[in-house]
mmCIF file of C-alpha atoms and ligand atoms in Angstrom:
data_model
loop_
_atom_site.group_PDB
_atom_site.id
_atom_site.type_symbol
_atom_site.label_atom_id
_atom_site.label_comp_id
_atom_site.label_asym_id
_atom_site.label_seq_id
_atom_site.Cartn_x
_atom_site.Cartn_y
_atom_site.Cartn_z
ATOM 1 C CA CYS A 76 157.533 67.380 24.864
ATOM 2 C CA THR A 77 157.180 67.678 28.729
ATOM 3 C CA LYS A 78 160.035 67.044 31.276
ATOM 4 C CA GLN A 79 157.833 67.618 34.664
ATOM 5 C CA GLN A 80 156.729 64.232 35.156
ATOM 6 C CA GLY A 81 158.603 63.214 38.236
ATOM 7 C CA ARG A 82 161.245 60.504 38.030
ATOM 8 C CA GLN A 83 159.601 57.710 36.088
ATOM 9 C CA GLY A 84 157.747 60.292 33.636
ATOM 10 C CA TYR A 85 161.301 61.479 32.915
ATOM 11 C CA THR A 86 162.816 58.055 32.401
ATOM 12 C CA VAL A 87 160.273 57.040 29.514
ATOM 13 C CA PHE A 88 160.658 61.051 28.292
ATOM 14 C CA ASN A 89 164.513 59.949 27.767
ATOM 15 C CA HIS A 90 163.777 56.668 26.519
ATOM 16 C CA GLN A 91 161.289 58.156 23.818
ATOM 17 C CA LEU A 92 163.779 60.961 22.610
ATOM 18 C CA ARG A 93 166.371 58.390 22.235
ATOM 19 C CA ILE A 94 164.172 56.522 19.690
ATOM 20 C CA ASN A 95 163.066 59.453 18.300
ATOM 21 C CA GLN A 96 166.253 60.997 17.207
ATOM 22 C CA ALA A 97 167.528 57.591 15.863
ATOM 23 C CA ASP A 98 164.245 57.068 13.994
ATOM 24 C CA GLN A 99 164.436 60.894 13.034
ATOM 25 C CA LEU A 100 167.742 60.323 11.546
ATOM 26 C CA ALA A 101 166.810 57.259 9.984
ATOM 27 C CA LEU A 102 163.811 58.985 8.448
ATOM 28 C CA GLU A 103 165.822 61.933 7.218
ATOM 29 C CA SER A 104 168.215 59.712 4.891
ATOM 30 C CA GLU A 105 165.335 58.041 3.794
ATOM 31 C CA LEU A 106 163.682 61.211 2.814
ATOM 32 C CA ARG A 107 167.095 62.329 1.105
ATOM 33 C CA ARG A 108 166.494 59.160 -1.113
ATOM 34 C CA ALA A 109 162.896 59.871 -1.492
ATOM 35 C CA LEU A 110 163.473 63.213 -3.118
ATOM 36 C CA GLU A 111 165.602 61.316 -5.733
ATOM 37 C CA VAL A 112 163.520 58.983 -6.800
ATOM 38 C CA ASP A 113 160.165 58.903 -8.337
ATOM 39 C CA ASP A 114 156.650 58.413 -6.839
ATOM 40 C CA GLN A 115 157.450 58.240 -3.118
ATOM 41 C CA LEU A 116 156.241 61.825 -2.429
ATOM 42 C CA GLN A 117 152.930 62.377 -3.827
ATOM 43 C CA PRO A 118 150.540 64.929 -3.869
ATOM 44 C CA TYR A 119 146.960 64.149 -2.629
ATOM 45 C CA PHE A 120 144.157 66.353 -3.845
ATOM 46 C CA GLN A 121 141.441 67.802 -1.850
ATOM 47 C CA PRO A 122 138.688 69.984 -3.529
ATOM 48 C CA PHE A 123 137.099 72.894 -2.647
ATOM 49 C CA ILE A 124 133.544 73.626 -3.373
ATOM 50 C CA ASP A 125 131.529 76.914 -4.085
ATOM 51 C CA ALA A 126 129.297 77.346 -1.458
ATOM 52 C CA ASN A 127 125.993 78.707 -3.564
ATOM 53 C CA SER A 128 126.299 76.617 -6.810
ATOM 54 C CA GLY A 129 128.095 73.346 -5.396
ATOM 55 C CA GLU A 130 130.646 73.848 -8.407
ATOM 56 C CA LEU A 131 134.234 72.572 -8.112
ATOM 57 C CA VAL A 132 136.333 75.634 -7.802
ATOM 58 C CA GLY A 133 139.719 74.520 -6.806
ATOM 59 C CA PHE A 134 141.994 71.700 -5.363
ATOM 60 C CA GLU A 135 144.778 71.681 -2.502
ATOM 61 C CA SER A 136 147.627 69.722 -3.045
ATOM 62 C CA LEU A 137 148.503 67.793 0.484
ATOM 63 C CA VAL A 138 152.087 65.770 0.538
ATOM 64 C CA ARG A 139 151.876 62.166 1.127
ATOM 65 C CA TRP A 140 155.027 59.830 1.398
ATOM 66 C CA GLN A 141 154.607 56.578 0.378
ATOM 67 C CA HIS A 142 157.280 54.999 1.955
ATOM 68 C CA PRO A 143 158.329 51.208 0.649
ATOM 69 C CA LEU A 144 158.615 49.614 4.120
ATOM 70 C CA ARG A 145 156.674 51.709 6.678
ATOM 71 C CA GLY A 146 153.760 52.508 4.375
ATOM 72 C CA LEU A 147 151.898 55.646 3.974
ATOM 73 C CA ILE A 148 153.378 58.405 6.320
ATOM 74 C CA SER A 149 151.323 61.946 6.722
ATOM 75 C CA PRO A 150 152.916 65.456 6.675
ATOM 76 C CA ALA A 151 152.620 65.569 10.430
ATOM 77 C CA LEU A 152 155.004 62.934 11.007
ATOM 78 C CA PHE A 153 157.772 64.207 8.565
ATOM 79 C CA LEU A 154 157.288 67.749 8.197
ATOM 80 C CA PRO A 155 159.178 68.712 11.428
ATOM 81 C CA MET A 156 161.837 66.450 10.517
ATOM 82 C CA ALA A 157 162.073 68.113 6.967
ATOM 83 C CA GLU A 158 161.819 71.568 8.577
ATOM 84 C CA GLU A 159 164.571 70.846 11.112
ATOM 85 C CA SER A 160 166.946 69.322 8.691
ATOM 86 C CA GLY A 161 166.441 71.948 5.938
ATOM 87 C CA LEU A 162 164.971 69.486 3.557
ATOM 88 C CA ILE A 163 161.390 71.061 3.336
ATOM 89 C CA THR A 164 162.188 73.533 0.750
ATOM 90 C CA ARG A 165 163.244 70.525 -1.763
ATOM 91 C CA VAL A 166 160.078 68.601 -0.511
ATOM 92 C CA ASP A 167 158.187 71.833 -1.108
ATOM 93 C CA ARG A 168 159.491 72.436 -4.652
ATOM 94 C CA TYR A 169 158.865 68.602 -5.494
ATOM 95 C CA MET A 170 155.232 69.014 -4.560
ATOM 96 C CA ILE A 171 154.867 72.371 -6.663
ATOM 97 C CA ASN A 172 156.381 70.486 -9.574
ATOM 98 C CA ALA A 173 153.975 67.363 -9.082
ATOM 99 C CA ALA A 174 151.242 69.208 -8.499
ATOM 100 C CA CYS A 175 151.806 71.630 -11.475
ATOM 101 C CA ARG A 176 152.402 68.626 -13.649
ATOM 102 C CA GLN A 177 148.866 67.102 -12.735
ATOM 103 C CA LEU A 178 147.204 70.150 -13.258
ATOM 104 C CA ARG A 179 148.712 70.424 -16.582
ATOM 105 C CA ARG A 180 147.253 66.993 -17.263
ATOM 106 C CA TRP A 181 143.805 67.978 -16.194
ATOM 107 C CA LEU A 182 143.895 70.880 -18.350
ATOM 108 C CA ASP A 183 144.842 69.013 -21.328
ATOM 109 C CA GLU A 184 142.006 66.453 -20.457
ATOM 110 C CA ALA A 185 139.831 69.196 -19.950
ATOM 111 C CA ARG A 186 138.892 67.824 -16.628
ATOM 112 C CA VAL A 187 139.171 70.970 -14.873
ATOM 113 C CA SER A 188 138.544 74.685 -15.895
ATOM 114 C CA PRO A 189 141.392 76.923 -16.078
ATOM 115 C CA ASP A 190 139.173 79.101 -13.717
ATOM 116 C CA ILE A 191 140.072 76.820 -11.082
ATOM 117 C CA ALA A 192 142.454 77.118 -8.068
ATOM 118 C CA LEU A 193 145.180 75.034 -7.305
ATOM 119 C CA HIS A 194 146.450 75.648 -3.683
ATOM 120 C CA ILE A 195 149.923 74.470 -2.702
ATOM 121 C CA ASN A 196 151.271 74.584 0.749
ATOM 122 C CA LEU A 197 154.427 76.652 1.540
ATOM 123 C CA SER A 198 156.717 76.098 4.641
ATOM 124 C CA SER A 199 158.112 79.409 6.104
ATOM 125 C CA ALA A 200 161.675 78.368 4.947
ATOM 126 C CA ASN A 201 161.178 79.103 1.354
ATOM 127 C CA PHE A 202 161.044 82.913 2.493
ATOM 128 C CA HIS A 203 164.477 82.681 3.101
ATOM 129 C CA ASP A 204 165.162 81.706 -0.498
ATOM 130 C CA PRO A 205 164.907 84.594 -3.187
ATOM 131 C CA GLU A 206 165.380 82.049 -5.830
ATOM 132 C CA LEU A 207 162.147 80.653 -5.376
ATOM 133 C CA VAL A 208 160.622 83.171 -7.353
ATOM 134 C CA ALA A 209 162.652 82.493 -10.565
ATOM 135 C CA TRP A 210 162.293 78.918 -9.864
ATOM 136 C CA MET A 211 158.260 79.833 -9.973
ATOM 137 C CA ARG A 212 158.425 81.357 -13.120
ATOM 138 C CA ASP A 213 160.298 78.599 -14.482
ATOM 139 C CA ILE A 214 157.628 76.197 -13.524
ATOM 140 C CA ILE A 215 154.847 78.222 -14.606
ATOM 141 C CA ASP A 216 156.603 78.648 -17.941
ATOM 142 C CA SER A 217 157.493 75.116 -18.762
ATOM 143 C CA TYR A 218 153.982 73.926 -17.922
ATOM 144 C CA GLN A 219 152.365 76.769 -19.365
ATOM 145 C CA LEU A 220 150.139 77.554 -16.613
ATOM 146 C CA PRO A 221 148.051 80.786 -16.148
ATOM 147 C CA ALA A 222 149.772 82.077 -12.908
ATOM 148 C CA ALA A 223 146.600 83.078 -11.179
ATOM 149 C CA ILE A 224 145.474 79.323 -10.933
ATOM 150 C CA LEU A 225 148.425 78.920 -8.619
ATOM 151 C CA HIS A 226 147.757 79.808 -4.651
ATOM 152 C CA LEU A 227 150.455 79.407 -2.272
ATOM 153 C CA GLU A 228 149.179 78.673 1.381
ATOM 154 C CA ILE A 229 151.151 80.368 4.146
ATOM 155 C CA THR A 230 150.430 79.771 7.733
ATOM 156 C CA GLU A 231 151.052 82.851 10.075
ATOM 157 C CA SER A 232 153.633 81.158 11.606
ATOM 158 C CA ALA A 233 155.710 81.218 8.323
ATOM 159 C CA LEU A 234 155.711 84.997 8.518
ATOM 160 C CA ILE A 235 156.834 85.206 12.371
ATOM 161 C CA ASP A 236 159.853 83.780 11.743
ATOM 162 C CA VAL A 237 161.046 85.900 8.598
ATOM 163 C CA PRO A 238 158.961 89.039 8.197
ATOM 164 C CA ASP A 239 161.195 91.278 6.014
ATOM 165 C CA ILE A 240 162.222 88.718 3.737
ATOM 166 C CA ALA A 241 158.702 87.305 3.563
ATOM 167 C CA ALA A 242 157.360 90.581 2.181
ATOM 168 C CA THR A 243 159.948 90.855 -0.472
ATOM 169 C CA VAL A 244 159.311 87.401 -1.791
ATOM 170 C CA MET A 245 155.575 87.612 -1.427
ATOM 171 C CA HIS A 246 155.590 90.835 -3.638
ATOM 172 C CA ALA A 247 157.568 89.261 -6.498
ATOM 173 C CA LEU A 248 155.218 86.039 -6.217
ATOM 174 C CA HIS A 249 152.204 88.539 -6.539
ATOM 175 C CA ASP A 250 154.371 90.284 -9.523
ATOM 176 C CA LEU A 251 154.455 87.005 -11.057
ATOM 177 C CA GLY A 252 150.679 86.759 -10.891
ATOM 178 C CA VAL A 253 150.467 84.034 -8.289
ATOM 179 C CA LYS A 254 147.828 84.213 -5.400
ATOM 180 C CA LEU A 255 148.504 83.726 -1.851
ATOM 181 C CA ALA A 256 146.335 82.486 0.763
ATOM 182 C CA LEU A 257 146.614 82.518 4.607
ATOM 183 C CA ASP A 258 146.137 79.023 5.768
ATOM 184 C CA ASP A 259 144.452 78.088 9.132
ATOM 185 C CA PHE A 260 143.466 81.766 9.863
ATOM 186 C CA GLY A 261 142.506 82.730 13.408
ATOM 187 C CA THR A 262 145.113 80.288 15.181
ATOM 188 C CA GLY A 263 148.223 82.396 14.815
ATOM 189 C CA TYR A 264 149.312 85.245 17.280
ATOM 190 C CA SER A 265 148.667 88.333 15.339
ATOM 191 C CA ALA A 266 146.662 87.259 12.114
ATOM 192 C CA LEU A 267 145.228 90.791 11.784
ATOM 193 C CA SER A 268 148.694 92.590 11.629
ATOM 194 C CA TYR A 269 149.581 90.102 8.826
ATOM 195 C CA LEU A 270 146.462 91.029 6.823
ATOM 196 C CA HIS A 271 147.567 94.614 7.321
ATOM 197 C CA ARG A 272 151.081 94.205 6.027
ATOM 198 C CA TYR A 273 150.992 91.569 3.357
ATOM 199 C CA ARG A 274 148.715 91.267 0.538
ATOM 200 C CA PHE A 275 146.784 88.022 0.977
ATOM 201 C CA ASP A 276 144.185 87.082 -1.773
ATOM 202 C CA VAL A 277 142.220 84.362 0.204
ATOM 203 C CA LEU A 278 141.580 83.502 3.706
ATOM 204 C CA LYS A 279 141.217 79.781 5.020
ATOM 205 C CA ILE A 280 139.083 79.560 8.142
ATOM 206 C CA ASP A 281 140.803 77.212 10.470
ATOM 207 C CA GLN A 282 138.731 73.787 10.983
ATOM 208 C CA SER A 283 138.520 74.290 14.591
ATOM 209 C CA PHE A 284 136.132 77.283 14.217
ATOM 210 C CA VAL A 285 134.232 75.270 11.394
ATOM 211 C CA PHE A 286 134.159 72.243 13.828
ATOM 212 C CA ASP A 287 131.818 74.044 16.289
ATOM 213 C CA VAL A 288 130.097 76.478 13.782
ATOM 214 C CA ASP A 289 126.603 75.101 13.996
ATOM 215 C CA ARG A 290 126.328 74.493 17.786
ATOM 216 C CA LYS A 291 128.956 76.910 19.488
ATOM 217 C CA GLU A 292 127.841 80.776 19.943
ATOM 218 C CA GLU A 293 131.906 81.770 20.080
ATOM 219 C CA ALA A 294 132.528 79.761 16.938
ATOM 220 C CA PHE A 295 129.616 81.380 14.969
ATOM 221 C CA ALA A 296 130.476 84.522 16.090
ATOM 222 C CA ILE A 297 134.408 84.290 15.235
ATOM 223 C CA VAL A 298 133.457 82.784 11.669
ATOM 224 C CA ARG A 299 131.017 85.670 11.342
ATOM 225 C CA ALA A 300 133.694 88.120 12.177
ATOM 226 C CA ILE A 301 136.285 86.537 9.776
ATOM 227 C CA LEU A 302 133.752 86.771 6.855
ATOM 228 C CA ALA A 303 132.714 90.173 7.461
ATOM 229 C CA LEU A 304 136.643 91.195 7.739
ATOM 230 C CA ALA A 305 137.398 89.268 4.353
ATOM 231 C CA GLN A 306 134.457 91.098 2.783
ATOM 232 C CA ALA A 307 135.643 94.570 3.861
ATOM 233 C CA LEU A 308 138.969 93.570 2.559
ATOM 234 C CA GLY A 309 137.954 91.959 -0.716
ATOM 235 C CA LEU A 310 139.445 88.481 -0.201
ATOM 236 C CA ASP A 311 137.980 85.281 -0.885
ATOM 237 C CA VAL A 312 137.613 82.768 1.948
ATOM 238 C CA VAL A 313 137.547 79.015 2.015
ATOM 239 C CA ALA A 314 136.339 77.065 5.138
ATOM 240 C CA GLU A 315 138.316 74.409 6.171
ATOM 241 C CA GLY A 316 137.184 70.898 7.875
ATOM 242 C CA VAL A 317 133.604 70.998 6.528
ATOM 243 C CA GLU A 318 132.400 67.328 7.837
ATOM 244 C CA THR A 319 128.765 67.670 8.485
ATOM 245 C CA ALA A 320 125.526 68.740 6.662
ATOM 246 C CA ALA A 321 124.909 71.079 9.380
ATOM 247 C CA GLN A 322 128.284 72.808 9.380
ATOM 248 C CA LEU A 323 127.513 73.175 5.637
ATOM 249 C CA ALA A 324 124.252 74.561 5.819
ATOM 250 C CA ARG A 325 125.338 77.192 8.468
ATOM 251 C CA LEU A 326 128.282 78.373 6.315
ATOM 252 C CA GLN A 327 125.808 78.532 3.378
ATOM 253 C CA GLU A 328 123.590 81.134 5.481
ATOM 254 C CA MET A 329 126.415 82.751 6.831
ATOM 255 C CA GLY A 330 127.715 83.558 2.927
ATOM 256 C CA CYS A 331 130.705 81.699 3.321
ATOM 257 C CA GLY A 332 132.268 81.443 -0.299
ATOM 258 C CA LYS A 333 134.031 78.096 -0.634
ATOM 259 C CA LEU A 334 134.109 74.968 1.341
ATOM 260 C CA GLN A 335 136.165 72.194 1.987
ATOM 261 C CA GLY A 336 136.325 69.168 4.142
ATOM 262 C CA TYR A 337 135.513 65.406 4.241
ATOM 263 C CA TYR A 338 131.928 66.074 3.652
ATOM 264 C CA PHE A 339 132.693 66.608 0.126
ATOM 265 C CA ALA A 340 135.918 64.563 -0.459
ATOM 266 C CA ALA A 341 138.963 63.741 1.736
ATOM 267 C CA PRO A 342 142.211 64.162 -0.135
ATOM 268 C CA ALA A 343 143.060 61.372 -2.768
ATOM 269 C CA PRO A 344 145.803 60.794 -5.153
ATOM 270 C CA ALA A 345 144.747 62.101 -8.749
ATOM 271 C CA ASP A 346 143.920 58.535 -10.247
ATOM 272 C CA ALA A 347 141.265 58.084 -6.942
ATOM 273 C CA ILE A 348 139.346 61.450 -7.421
ATOM 274 C CA ASP A 349 135.616 60.811 -7.615
ATOM 275 C CA TRP A 350 134.675 63.235 -10.354
ATOM 276 C CA GLU A 351 131.242 62.075 -10.678
ATOM 277 C CA ARG A 352 130.594 62.675 -6.892
ATOM 278 C CA LEU A 353 131.907 66.112 -7.065
ATOM 279 C CA ALA A 354 129.683 66.656 -10.097
ATOM 280 C CA ARG A 355 126.864 65.809 -8.080
ATOM 281 C CA PHE A 356 127.053 68.531 -5.681
ATOM 282 C CA VAL A 357 125.803 70.884 -8.091
ATOM 283 C CA GLN A 358 122.242 69.186 -8.114
ATOM 284 C CA GLU A 359 122.302 68.597 -4.710
ATOM 285 C CA PHE A 360 122.981 72.428 -3.590
ATOM 286 C CA ARG A 361 120.337 73.246 -6.082
ATOM 287 C CA ARG A 362 117.750 71.053 -4.724
ATOM 288 C CA ALA A 363 118.494 72.241 -1.106
ATOM 289 C CA ALA A 364 118.074 75.593 -2.127
HETATM 290 P P1 LIG B 16 146.755 72.440 5.980
HETATM 291 O O1 LIG B 16 147.162 72.705 4.860
HETATM 292 O O2 LIG B 16 145.704 73.147 6.936
HETATM 293 O O3 LIG B 16 145.608 71.180 5.611
HETATM 294 C C1 LIG B 16 144.543 70.792 6.170
HETATM 295 C C2 LIG B 16 144.470 69.199 6.857
HETATM 296 O O4 LIG B 16 143.070 68.862 7.432
HETATM 297 C C3 LIG B 16 144.800 68.237 5.889
HETATM 298 O O5 LIG B 16 145.668 67.349 6.806
HETATM 299 C C4 LIG B 16 143.752 67.677 5.549
HETATM 300 O O6 LIG B 16 143.818 66.293 5.049
HETATM 301 C C5 LIG B 16 143.045 67.841 6.754
HETATM 302 N N1 LIG B 16 141.362 67.940 6.543
HETATM 303 C C6 LIG B 16 140.828 68.170 5.392
HETATM 304 N N2 LIG B 16 139.769 68.138 5.340
HETATM 305 C C7 LIG B 16 139.288 67.797 6.820
HETATM 306 C C8 LIG B 16 138.027 67.517 7.754
HETATM 307 O O7 LIG B 16 136.991 67.688 6.957
HETATM 308 N N3 LIG B 16 138.080 67.267 8.834
HETATM 309 C C9 LIG B 16 139.374 67.157 9.234
HETATM 310 N N4 LIG B 16 139.429 66.761 10.800
HETATM 311 N N5 LIG B 16 140.690 67.166 8.717
HETATM 312 C C10 LIG B 16 140.376 67.471 7.060
HETATM 313 P P2 LIG B 16 147.024 66.725 6.251
HETATM 314 O O8 LIG B 16 147.206 66.307 4.848
HETATM 315 O O9 LIG B 16 147.484 65.916 7.208
HETATM 316 O O10 LIG B 16 148.042 68.276 6.414
HETATM 317 C C11 LIG B 16 148.666 68.414 7.580
HETATM 318 C C12 LIG B 16 149.620 70.007 7.272
HETATM 319 O O11 LIG B 16 150.513 69.439 6.701
HETATM 320 C C13 LIG B 16 148.560 70.676 6.363
HETATM 321 O O12 LIG B 16 147.407 71.402 7.045
HETATM 322 C C14 LIG B 16 149.659 71.749 5.989
HETATM 323 O O13 LIG B 16 150.138 72.799 6.909
HETATM 324 C C15 LIG B 16 151.209 70.786 5.899
HETATM 325 N N6 LIG B 16 151.259 70.115 4.401
HETATM 326 C C16 LIG B 16 150.592 69.200 3.826
HETATM 327 N N7 LIG B 16 151.220 69.332 2.614
HETATM 328 C C17 LIG B 16 152.350 70.106 2.449
HETATM 329 C C18 LIG B 16 153.452 70.347 1.883
HETATM 330 O O14 LIG B 16 153.307 69.900 0.526
HETATM 331 N N8 LIG B 16 154.435 71.233 2.162
HETATM 332 C C19 LIG B 16 154.179 72.025 3.141
HETATM 333 N N9 LIG B 16 155.191 72.919 3.758
HETATM 334 N N10 LIG B 16 153.333 71.601 4.047
HETATM 335 C C20 LIG B 16 152.312 70.568 3.779
HETATM 336 MG MG1 LIG B 17 146.941 74.025 3.556
HETATM 337 MG MG1 LIG B 18 144.770 75.004 6.890
HETATM 338 MG MG1 LIG B 19 146.852 73.270 9.019
#
């Protein structure tokens, strides 16, 4: 929000602020309720694909709020409120549980291989909470999951807030066998120092670089540098936001390992995943090669 809009702009700003605050408070109590009932908060799943074979290699779980009156609410609209109100750790635990329950079903149905990765987004507030680790162990035990399937996605801003505790919690998670992914790589302030200080397993190249990778020299150079860095450090790479065949072809040429984006599939609820479409990328990639 900006305040430097002159008299008229300022009035509008105040007005919006008031509405937003009232709305925020209402949303906050509705989110508390949503955490207590079933099915309002749902994981949507978006696949990622091996860039060489076209095989399905993972899913990312992304929260959606199916509000009984307001309809489907995207994370951009309620996660800031969840962060401010402290409800975010409950949202994240709810989502970890829901995503792991679904993964257990897919494994039981032999829908997915146990070599797959399940990525779950985690907000920084979780790193203030050393109990997260014991709680994660319980989840892994109760769903009988191979811990290495689980990848927790963390953005760099998560590490700015709580560097010391974050290191402790991340080490303990690693000791459980859980993997860590650095999300939106390249958009934070000091991404390289985080790679130096913490052990990550996966880098996710931010979609802003992927967007221009086939038509702007700068984006191409940045992606190439990230791939070289990841290779030198022994990290897996997922490119986010792949939308076009041209981006796909460019990322394949460059040797990017895994690809995610609307080109393959948008996030969808578990029962709406188009498994046949996902299976077709293997043939499609073979034909193109
Ligand atoms: P993210 O983790 O970086 O997720 C990528 C976002 O890009 C998702 O938006 C996804 O729907 C969208 N996306 C995927 N493919 C494409 C594409 O090809 N083109 C474009 N333009 N966009 C694409 P979404 O689902 O709205 O999530 C936004 C952010 O909210 C996520 O960014 C993540 O930081 C956060 N988030 C989502 N679920 C959770 C959660 O359960 N817990 C926490 N703490 N944060 C979450
Ligand atoms: Mg993510
Ligand atoms: Mg991301
Ligand atoms: Mg993001």
